[in-house]
Amino acid sequence: MKVDVLLGLQWGDEGKGKVVDVLTPRYDLIARFQGGPNAGHSLEFNEIKHVLHTIPSGIFHPDKLNVIGNGVVIDPVIFKKEIESLERLGVDPRKNLVLSKKAHLILPSHRMLDAASEHSKGKAKIGSTLKGIGPTYMDKTGRNGIRIGDIFQASFEEKYRALVEKHQQLAALYDYPSDISDQEKEWFAGLEVIKSFRIEATEYLVNEALRKEERVLAEGAQGTLLDIDFGSYPFVTSSNTVTAGACTGLGIAPNKIGKVYGIFKAYCTRVGSGPFPTELEDSTGDLLRKQGNEFGSTTGRPRRTGWLDLVSLKYSCMINGVTDLILTKADVLSDFDSIMVAVAYRTSEAETSLELPYSLEETIDPQYIELPGWKADITQITSENEFPEELNAYLNFIEEYLELPITLVSVGPNRSQIIERYID
Ligand code: IMP
């Protein structure tokens, strides 16, 4: 069996949580492979709205195994809170959640360093979620990190203290306050919760599942344009959010990748700083934010909004080897008379370019085409036969441009508001 991968093609917040939740019944095992509590995967069902940060979105299905892979970074404080809020909903995550021994821990001092680094950058700040993601991955690649498997070693406390001390020395260089003592009690309490879970070499577990013909879904976090290598560097997160990240973040070989579901919103959003070629800083952008309820699920920050950008979307499809497209939040565009879609860029180097320039920070003049809006409530639609003609034309246009099929269209936040296409 192969691993199917589901990931975001834009700047995150494409609605991955809901789609994973909908696809979960088709799989036996759901695995997160990168990122950490900077993610906020929202699910809505039975009048409940729930946001997951570190835990895979299959957790609400008790018969599915959920895996937090080695590529994920875990903050024990946030993990404990997530577990407690699941328990309040009557979910028992100890039954179906396994953590990789090799996943790295976010220390309170990583969070402090994140804040120190952003503070030092002033106006050039990344707009980080301040969850300590960057500093934790820096320690991982710098070979100084602390992994979950280390918790059980006699030298753990010593290792922890040594790393905190190093972080405090770094904070002194930033001239930033480095006392984290008031956060440590909570952090160690979180470690105790982690210890109460199955902690394993999950690379064996995932590969064994594949050998037994079980179906595995890898759930990406953030989005391709936030990838450390291919995103709008330096305004990116610190992990590989692309399909290749599923291989390194779970321990699966590239030839084990099956379908790649690429999720994108009917328009674009971005939280934090960085270039955004199709951004709308006007009343249309405000309307998109209002209709789409575009406020960060992790930080509550208002999201920047803009038109769909097919140039960057095509790039994301290429980097990820997307096989199936999934369009979300189509309903948000229902009030618009016409819908703009960027199909090319004019840059300082090219009159018309279909490629992303080296730096998205340079002035890009997106070239748009205008498509008619459908001006109809689509939230109650249950089959693609009921799609307004203009919505079909919009979907066909995107498919032709990207040379890929849109197999699912989400028309509202609820689990049930998703329409499958190409059903025989
Ligand atoms: P960090 O990963 O928290 O350091 O944030 C780096 C950049 O990625 C910032 O612009 C964040 O707003 C953005 N970011 C991180 N995680 C997410 C996410 O899950 N959704 C959307 N943006 C994110």
Short mmCIF file of C-alpha atoms and ligand atoms in Angstrom, two decimals:
data_model
loop_
_atom_site.label_atom_id
_atom_site.label_comp_id
_atom_site.label_asym_id
_atom_site.label_seq_id
_atom_site.Cartn_x
_atom_site.Cartn_y
_atom_site.Cartn_z
CA MET A 1 0.00 0.00 0.00
CA LYS A 2 1.09 3.61 -0.51
CA VAL A 3 0.82 6.70 1.65
CA ASP A 4 -1.56 9.38 0.41
CA VAL A 5 -0.55 12.91 1.32
CA LEU A 6 -2.85 15.84 1.95
CA LEU A 7 -1.35 19.31 2.10
CA GLY A 8 -1.95 23.01 1.56
CA LEU A 9 -0.96 24.70 -1.70
CA GLN A 10 -1.10 28.30 -0.49
CA TRP A 11 -0.01 30.09 2.72
CA GLY A 12 -1.80 27.71 5.09
CA ASP A 13 -5.35 27.91 6.41
CA GLU A 14 -6.74 26.20 3.30
CA GLY A 15 -9.16 24.14 5.40
CA LYS A 16 -7.03 21.00 5.71
CA GLY A 17 -8.47 19.96 9.08
CA LYS A 18 -11.99 19.63 7.76
CA VAL A 19 -10.89 17.75 4.64
CA VAL A 20 -8.77 15.26 6.62
CA ASP A 21 -11.71 14.71 8.90
CA VAL A 22 -13.92 14.00 5.88
CA LEU A 23 -11.36 11.68 4.24
CA THR A 24 -10.45 9.83 7.44
CA PRO A 25 -13.12 7.13 7.04
CA ARG A 26 -11.21 5.99 3.91
CA TYR A 27 -7.97 5.45 5.89
CA ASP A 28 -6.70 3.33 8.79
CA LEU A 29 -3.93 5.62 9.98
CA ILE A 30 -3.58 9.43 9.93
CA ALA A 31 -0.14 10.95 10.50
CA ARG A 32 1.21 14.47 11.00
CA PHE A 33 4.72 14.82 9.54
CA GLN A 34 5.94 18.40 10.15
CA GLY A 35 5.25 21.66 11.90
CA GLY A 36 3.88 21.89 15.39
CA PRO A 37 1.44 23.99 17.39
CA ASN A 38 1.82 26.86 14.91
CA ALA A 39 -0.87 24.90 13.02
CA GLY A 40 -4.56 25.25 13.77
CA HIS A 41 -6.70 22.66 12.03
CA SER A 42 -10.39 23.49 12.51
CA LEU A 43 -13.12 20.88 12.45
CA GLU A 44 -16.85 21.45 12.77
CA PHE A 45 -19.40 18.75 13.46
CA ASN A 46 -22.47 18.20 15.68
CA GLU A 47 -22.54 21.94 16.51
CA ILE A 48 -18.99 21.65 17.86
CA LYS A 49 -16.10 23.70 16.52
CA HIS A 50 -12.75 22.27 17.50
CA VAL A 51 -9.21 23.39 16.68
CA LEU A 52 -6.34 20.90 16.72
CA HIS A 53 -2.73 22.10 16.87
CA THR A 54 -0.41 19.11 17.18
CA ILE A 55 -2.79 16.17 17.08
CA PRO A 56 -3.80 14.65 13.72
CA SER A 57 -7.32 15.44 12.53
CA GLY A 58 -8.35 11.76 12.60
CA ILE A 59 -8.52 11.79 16.41
CA PHE A 60 -12.33 12.04 16.44
CA HIS A 61 -12.57 8.63 14.76
CA PRO A 62 -11.86 6.14 17.57
CA ASP A 63 -11.13 3.26 15.19
CA LYS A 64 -8.34 5.13 13.36
CA LEU A 65 -4.75 5.28 14.55
CA ASN A 66 -3.27 8.80 14.73
CA VAL A 67 0.50 9.28 14.58
CA ILE A 68 2.62 12.31 15.41
CA GLY A 69 5.72 11.68 13.30
CA ASN A 70 9.38 12.43 13.89
CA GLY A 71 9.20 15.58 11.76
CA VAL A 72 6.77 17.28 14.14
CA VAL A 73 7.88 19.54 17.01
CA ILE A 74 5.85 19.22 20.21
CA ASP A 75 5.22 21.68 23.00
CA PRO A 76 4.21 19.66 26.09
CA VAL A 77 2.16 22.59 27.46
CA ILE A 78 0.03 22.88 24.33
CA PHE A 79 -0.14 19.10 23.94
CA LYS A 80 -1.54 18.76 27.48
CA LYS A 81 -4.15 21.44 26.80
CA GLU A 82 -5.17 19.72 23.56
CA ILE A 83 -5.56 16.40 25.32
CA GLU A 84 -7.63 17.96 28.09
CA SER A 85 -9.96 19.69 25.65
CA LEU A 86 -10.45 16.43 23.72
CA GLU A 87 -11.25 14.66 26.98
CA ARG A 88 -13.85 17.32 27.77
CA LEU A 89 -15.51 16.37 24.47
CA GLY A 90 -15.59 12.73 25.55
CA VAL A 91 -12.72 11.66 23.27
CA ASP A 92 -10.11 9.33 24.78
CA PRO A 93 -6.96 10.05 22.75
CA ARG A 94 -4.87 7.49 24.66
CA LYS A 95 -6.66 4.80 22.71
CA ASN A 96 -5.61 5.91 19.24
CA LEU A 97 -2.69 8.34 19.39
CA VAL A 98 0.99 7.39 19.09
CA LEU A 99 3.98 9.75 19.29
CA SER A 100 7.34 9.35 17.62
CA LYS A 101 10.29 8.93 19.96
CA LYS A 102 12.27 11.04 17.52
CA ALA A 103 9.97 14.09 17.52
CA HIS A 104 11.69 17.15 18.98
CA LEU A 105 10.44 19.02 22.05
CA ILE A 106 9.70 22.74 22.11
CA LEU A 107 11.15 24.12 25.35
CA PRO A 108 9.83 27.26 27.08
CA SER A 109 13.15 28.84 26.15
CA HIS A 110 12.50 28.12 22.45
CA ARG A 111 9.34 30.21 22.73
CA MET A 112 11.32 32.93 24.47
CA LEU A 113 13.95 32.87 21.69
CA ASP A 114 11.24 33.09 19.02
CA ALA A 115 9.99 36.28 20.66
CA ALA A 116 13.54 37.61 21.06
CA SER A 117 14.31 36.98 17.38
CA GLU A 118 11.12 38.63 16.16
CA HIS A 119 11.67 41.57 18.51
CA SER A 120 15.19 42.08 17.14
CA LYS A 121 13.93 42.11 13.55
CA GLY A 122 11.62 45.07 14.14
CA LYS A 123 9.67 45.90 10.98
CA ALA A 124 11.29 43.00 9.12
CA LYS A 125 9.73 40.45 11.49
CA ILE A 126 8.38 37.20 10.02
CA GLY A 127 5.07 37.49 11.85
CA SER A 128 5.74 34.16 13.56
CA THR A 129 3.04 32.52 15.66
CA LEU A 130 5.66 32.71 18.47
CA LYS A 131 5.21 29.05 19.36
CA GLY A 132 8.98 28.41 19.31
CA ILE A 133 8.91 26.58 15.97
CA GLY A 134 11.94 28.24 14.34
CA PRO A 135 14.29 27.93 17.34
CA THR A 136 13.28 24.27 17.87
CA TYR A 137 14.05 23.32 14.27
CA MET A 138 17.29 25.33 14.55
CA ASP A 139 18.32 23.16 17.48
CA LYS A 140 17.27 20.05 15.58
CA THR A 141 19.43 20.84 12.53
CA GLY A 142 22.16 22.28 14.78
CA ARG A 143 22.20 18.89 16.55
CA ASN A 144 21.39 20.33 19.95
CA GLY A 145 17.71 19.39 20.20
CA ILE A 146 15.91 17.30 22.79
CA ARG A 147 13.69 14.51 21.53
CA ILE A 148 10.77 12.76 23.15
CA GLY A 149 12.87 9.60 23.57
CA ASP A 150 15.28 11.60 25.75
CA ILE A 151 12.61 12.14 28.42
CA PHE A 152 13.24 8.61 29.69
CA GLN A 153 16.99 8.99 30.04
CA ALA A 154 18.62 9.61 33.41
CA SER A 155 20.49 12.58 31.93
CA PHE A 156 17.29 14.30 30.73
CA GLU A 157 17.10 17.03 33.35
CA GLU A 158 20.78 17.83 32.87
CA LYS A 159 20.34 18.03 29.11
CA TYR A 160 17.32 20.28 29.55
CA ARG A 161 19.17 22.67 31.87
CA ALA A 162 22.20 22.85 29.57
CA LEU A 163 20.02 23.75 26.57
CA VAL A 164 18.03 26.34 28.52
CA GLU A 165 21.29 27.91 29.66
CA LYS A 166 22.50 28.09 26.08
CA HIS A 167 19.24 29.75 25.08
CA GLN A 168 19.58 32.26 27.90
CA GLN A 169 23.06 33.17 26.69
CA LEU A 170 21.62 33.72 23.22
CA ALA A 171 18.81 35.88 24.62
CA ALA A 172 21.45 38.02 26.34
CA LEU A 173 22.93 38.73 22.89
CA TYR A 174 19.50 39.95 21.83
CA ASP A 175 19.32 41.89 25.10
CA TYR A 176 16.01 40.13 25.74
CA PRO A 177 14.60 39.02 29.16
CA SER A 178 15.26 35.28 29.51
CA ASP A 179 13.67 34.18 32.76
CA ILE A 180 11.39 31.25 31.98
CA SER A 181 11.07 29.86 35.52
CA ASP A 182 7.34 30.67 35.73
CA GLN A 183 6.65 28.46 32.67
CA GLU A 184 8.64 25.42 33.71
CA LYS A 185 6.14 23.87 36.12
CA GLU A 186 3.53 23.71 33.38
CA TRP A 187 6.07 22.39 30.89
CA PHE A 188 7.13 19.51 33.15
CA ALA A 189 3.46 18.75 33.88
CA GLY A 190 2.98 18.50 30.10
CA LEU A 191 5.86 16.03 29.90
CA GLU A 192 4.05 13.76 32.35
CA VAL A 193 1.02 13.77 30.03
CA ILE A 194 3.25 12.92 27.05
CA LYS A 195 4.74 10.03 29.02
CA SER A 196 1.28 8.54 29.47
CA PHE A 197 0.97 7.98 25.70
CA ARG A 198 2.33 5.30 23.39
CA ILE A 199 5.78 6.54 22.36
CA GLU A 200 7.40 4.48 19.63
CA ALA A 201 9.69 4.32 16.63
CA THR A 202 6.74 5.35 14.46
CA GLU A 203 8.74 4.83 11.23
CA TYR A 204 8.38 1.08 11.91
CA LEU A 205 4.74 1.45 12.80
CA VAL A 206 3.87 3.34 9.58
CA ASN A 207 5.88 1.02 7.32
CA GLU A 208 4.40 -2.03 9.00
CA ALA A 209 0.91 -0.59 8.41
CA LEU A 210 1.77 -0.25 4.70
CA ARG A 211 3.11 -3.80 4.58
CA LYS A 212 -0.20 -5.00 6.03
CA GLU A 213 -2.05 -3.16 3.24
CA GLU A 214 -3.45 -0.56 5.63
CA ARG A 215 -4.32 2.83 4.20
CA VAL A 216 -2.23 5.73 5.48
CA LEU A 217 -2.95 9.45 5.11
CA ALA A 218 -0.19 11.98 5.82
CA GLU A 219 -1.64 15.32 6.98
CA GLY A 220 0.43 18.39 6.15
CA ALA A 221 0.40 21.62 8.12
CA GLN A 222 0.92 25.25 6.99
CA GLY A 223 1.19 25.46 3.18
CA THR A 224 3.58 25.09 0.26
CA LEU A 225 4.26 28.83 0.04
CA LEU A 226 5.46 28.67 3.67
CA ASP A 227 7.91 25.82 2.94
CA ILE A 228 11.45 26.49 4.19
CA ASP A 229 12.94 25.73 0.73
CA PHE A 230 10.22 26.63 -1.76
CA GLY A 231 8.13 29.22 0.08
CA SER A 232 8.46 33.00 0.11
CA TYR A 233 11.76 32.87 2.02
CA PRO A 234 12.54 34.26 4.57
CA PHE A 235 8.83 34.76 5.34
CA VAL A 236 8.23 31.06 5.81
CA THR A 237 7.98 28.48 8.55
CA SER A 238 10.97 26.31 9.46
CA SER A 239 9.92 22.93 8.07
CA ASN A 240 9.34 21.26 4.71
CA THR A 241 5.62 21.53 4.24
CA VAL A 242 5.72 19.78 0.83
CA THR A 243 5.21 16.12 -0.11
CA ALA A 244 8.92 15.36 0.37
CA GLY A 245 8.46 16.39 4.03
CA ALA A 246 6.11 13.44 4.49
CA CYS A 247 9.01 11.10 3.62
CA THR A 248 11.48 12.61 6.06
CA GLY A 249 8.87 13.42 8.69
CA LEU A 250 7.48 9.89 8.88
CA GLY A 251 10.30 7.67 7.61
CA ILE A 252 8.64 6.53 4.42
CA ALA A 253 10.47 6.08 1.12
CA PRO A 254 9.60 8.38 -1.84
CA ASN A 255 8.37 5.38 -3.87
CA LYS A 256 5.75 4.78 -1.16
CA ILE A 257 3.89 8.01 -1.94
CA GLY A 258 0.51 7.44 -3.59
CA LYS A 259 -2.05 10.17 -4.16
CA VAL A 260 -1.23 13.76 -3.30
CA TYR A 261 -4.28 15.83 -2.41
CA GLY A 262 -3.54 19.53 -2.87
CA ILE A 263 -5.93 21.78 -0.97
CA PHE A 264 -6.52 25.37 -1.95
CA LYS A 265 -9.02 28.04 -1.09
CA ALA A 266 -11.12 29.76 -3.76
CA TYR A 267 -9.13 32.89 -2.93
CA CYS A 268 -5.88 33.50 -1.04
CA THR A 269 -5.09 34.42 2.54
CA ARG A 270 -1.93 34.94 4.48
CA VAL A 271 -1.20 35.56 8.18
CA GLY A 272 2.00 37.21 9.23
CA SER A 273 4.33 39.25 7.08
CA GLY A 274 5.76 38.62 3.65
CA PRO A 275 4.95 39.10 -0.01
CA PHE A 276 1.46 38.42 -1.32
CA PRO A 277 1.15 39.32 -5.02
CA THR A 278 -2.66 39.23 -5.29
CA GLU A 279 -3.38 40.89 -1.94
CA LEU A 280 -6.46 43.16 -1.76
CA GLU A 281 -6.05 45.99 0.70
CA ASP A 282 -9.47 47.44 -0.05
CA SER A 283 -13.16 46.85 0.61
CA THR A 284 -13.13 43.68 -1.55
CA GLY A 285 -10.39 42.29 0.70
CA ASP A 286 -12.45 43.29 3.76
CA LEU A 287 -15.48 41.50 2.32
CA LEU A 288 -13.46 38.31 1.71
CA ARG A 289 -12.22 38.47 5.32
CA LYS A 290 -15.74 38.97 6.65
CA GLN A 291 -17.46 36.34 4.49
CA GLY A 292 -14.66 33.83 4.99
CA ASN A 293 -14.27 34.57 8.71
CA GLU A 294 -10.57 34.94 8.03
CA PHE A 295 -9.09 35.23 11.50
CA GLY A 296 -6.21 32.97 12.58
CA SER A 297 -7.28 29.80 14.41
CA THR A 298 -4.02 29.75 16.39
CA THR A 299 -3.43 33.44 17.05
CA GLY A 300 -6.78 35.10 16.24
CA ARG A 301 -4.97 37.57 13.97
CA PRO A 302 -6.98 38.95 11.00
CA ARG A 303 -5.75 37.24 7.85
CA ARG A 304 -4.66 39.21 4.81
CA THR A 305 -6.85 38.39 1.82
CA GLY A 306 -6.55 38.42 -1.97
CA TRP A 307 -7.65 36.83 -5.23
CA LEU A 308 -6.77 33.29 -6.29
CA ASP A 309 -3.25 33.10 -7.74
CA LEU A 310 -2.91 30.36 -10.35
CA VAL A 311 0.78 31.10 -11.01
CA SER A 312 1.78 30.17 -7.47
CA LEU A 313 -0.78 27.37 -7.39
CA LYS A 314 0.75 25.77 -10.49
CA TYR A 315 4.18 25.98 -8.84
CA SER A 316 2.81 24.29 -5.70
CA CYS A 317 1.26 21.49 -7.77
CA MET A 318 4.62 20.90 -9.46
CA ILE A 319 6.68 20.83 -6.25
CA ASN A 320 4.23 18.46 -4.54
CA GLY A 321 3.34 16.16 -7.44
CA VAL A 322 -0.34 16.86 -6.78
CA THR A 323 -2.69 14.25 -8.24
CA ASP A 324 -6.04 15.54 -6.91
CA LEU A 325 -7.10 19.10 -6.19
CA ILE A 326 -9.51 20.00 -3.41
CA LEU A 327 -11.14 23.41 -3.47
CA THR A 328 -12.39 24.86 -0.19
CA LYS A 329 -14.55 27.83 0.82
CA ALA A 330 -16.24 28.15 -2.57
CA ASP A 331 -19.30 29.50 -0.69
CA VAL A 332 -17.32 32.57 0.43
CA LEU A 333 -17.38 33.88 -3.17
CA SER A 334 -21.16 33.52 -3.53
CA ASP A 335 -21.84 37.28 -3.11
CA PHE A 336 -19.37 38.46 -5.74
CA ASP A 337 -20.60 39.70 -9.14
CA SER A 338 -17.32 38.73 -10.71
CA ILE A 339 -14.27 36.84 -9.56
CA MET A 340 -10.70 37.68 -10.48
CA VAL A 341 -8.04 35.01 -10.96
CA ALA A 342 -4.33 35.76 -11.50
CA VAL A 343 -3.01 33.85 -14.52
CA ALA A 344 0.42 35.45 -15.07
CA TYR A 345 2.87 37.87 -13.44
CA ARG A 346 4.44 41.00 -14.89
CA THR A 347 7.81 41.48 -13.19
CA SER A 348 10.85 43.72 -13.68
CA GLU A 349 12.36 40.92 -15.78
CA ALA A 350 9.41 39.69 -17.80
CA GLU A 351 6.37 41.28 -19.40
CA THR A 352 4.45 38.02 -18.87
CA SER A 353 5.77 35.25 -16.69
CA LEU A 354 4.13 32.01 -15.66
CA GLU A 355 6.86 31.27 -13.13
CA LEU A 356 7.48 32.46 -9.59
CA PRO A 357 10.44 34.85 -9.47
CA TYR A 358 13.37 34.12 -7.10
CA SER A 359 12.04 36.68 -4.69
CA LEU A 360 8.34 37.29 -4.33
CA GLU A 361 9.35 40.49 -2.59
CA GLU A 362 10.04 42.19 -5.88
CA THR A 363 7.18 44.18 -7.37
CA ILE A 364 4.85 41.81 -9.13
CA ASP A 365 1.95 43.02 -11.19
CA PRO A 366 -0.45 40.08 -11.38
CA GLN A 367 -2.33 39.71 -14.68
CA TYR A 368 -5.96 38.78 -14.00
CA ILE A 369 -8.83 37.37 -15.91
CA GLU A 370 -12.36 38.07 -14.74
CA LEU A 371 -14.90 35.27 -14.38
CA PRO A 372 -18.62 35.76 -13.66
CA GLY A 373 -19.74 35.06 -10.08
CA TRP A 374 -22.56 32.57 -9.38
CA LYS A 375 -24.48 34.85 -7.01
CA ALA A 376 -26.32 31.98 -5.35
CA ASP A 377 -26.28 30.24 -1.99
CA ILE A 378 -24.37 26.99 -2.57
CA THR A 379 -24.12 25.90 1.07
CA GLN A 380 -27.07 23.50 0.88
CA ILE A 381 -26.00 21.80 -2.35
CA THR A 382 -25.56 18.04 -2.02
CA SER A 383 -24.42 17.02 -5.50
CA GLU A 384 -22.35 18.53 -8.28
CA ASN A 385 -25.38 18.36 -10.58
CA GLU A 386 -26.80 21.28 -8.57
CA PHE A 387 -23.74 23.51 -9.12
CA PRO A 388 -24.58 26.85 -10.81
CA GLU A 389 -23.24 27.10 -14.34
CA GLU A 390 -20.80 29.87 -13.36
CA LEU A 391 -19.32 27.73 -10.58
CA ASN A 392 -18.75 24.90 -13.05
CA ALA A 393 -17.10 27.36 -15.45
CA TYR A 394 -14.86 28.59 -12.61
CA LEU A 395 -13.85 25.03 -11.68
CA ASN A 396 -13.22 24.09 -15.32
CA PHE A 397 -11.04 27.13 -15.83
CA ILE A 398 -8.85 26.22 -12.85
CA GLU A 399 -8.62 22.58 -13.92
CA GLU A 400 -7.54 23.52 -17.42
CA TYR A 401 -4.90 25.92 -16.15
CA LEU A 402 -3.48 23.48 -13.61
CA GLU A 403 -4.03 20.37 -15.76
CA LEU A 404 -5.40 18.53 -12.75
CA PRO A 405 -8.87 17.47 -11.60
CA ILE A 406 -10.71 19.15 -8.71
CA THR A 407 -12.18 16.09 -7.03
CA LEU A 408 -13.76 17.69 -3.95
CA VAL A 409 -15.40 21.08 -3.47
CA SER A 410 -16.16 22.35 0.02
CA VAL A 411 -19.23 24.61 0.24
CA GLY A 412 -19.37 25.30 3.99
CA PRO A 413 -17.55 24.59 7.26
CA ASN A 414 -19.49 21.50 8.28
CA ARG A 415 -18.29 17.93 7.70
CA SER A 416 -21.29 17.33 5.46
CA GLN A 417 -20.75 20.38 3.23
CA ILE A 418 -18.38 18.81 0.75
CA ILE A 419 -19.20 17.69 -2.78
CA GLU A 420 -17.41 14.89 -4.54
CA ARG A 421 -16.88 15.27 -8.29
CA TYR A 422 -16.20 12.71 -10.99
CA ILE A 423 -18.30 10.03 -9.38
CA ASP A 424 -19.36 7.48 -11.97
P1 IMP B 1 6.11 30.19 12.59
O1 IMP B 1 6.07 28.90 11.87
O2 IMP B 1 5.19 30.25 13.76
O3 IMP B 1 7.49 30.65 12.94
O4 IMP B 1 5.55 31.32 11.59
C1 IMP B 1 6.20 31.61 10.35
C2 IMP B 1 5.20 32.15 9.35
O5 IMP B 1 4.31 31.09 8.98
C3 IMP B 1 4.30 33.27 9.87
O6 IMP B 1 3.99 34.13 8.79
C4 IMP B 1 3.06 32.55 10.34
O7 IMP B 1 1.93 33.39 10.32
C5 IMP B 1 2.96 31.46 9.29
N1 IMP B 1 2.29 30.26 9.78
C6 IMP B 1 2.79 29.34 10.62
N2 IMP B 1 1.91 28.36 10.83
C7 IMP B 1 0.84 28.65 10.08
C8 IMP B 1 -0.41 27.98 9.85
O8 IMP B 1 -0.68 26.89 10.35
N3 IMP B 1 -1.28 28.62 9.02
C9 IMP B 1 -0.99 29.79 8.40
N4 IMP B 1 0.18 30.43 8.59
C10 IMP B 1 1.07 29.87 9.41
#
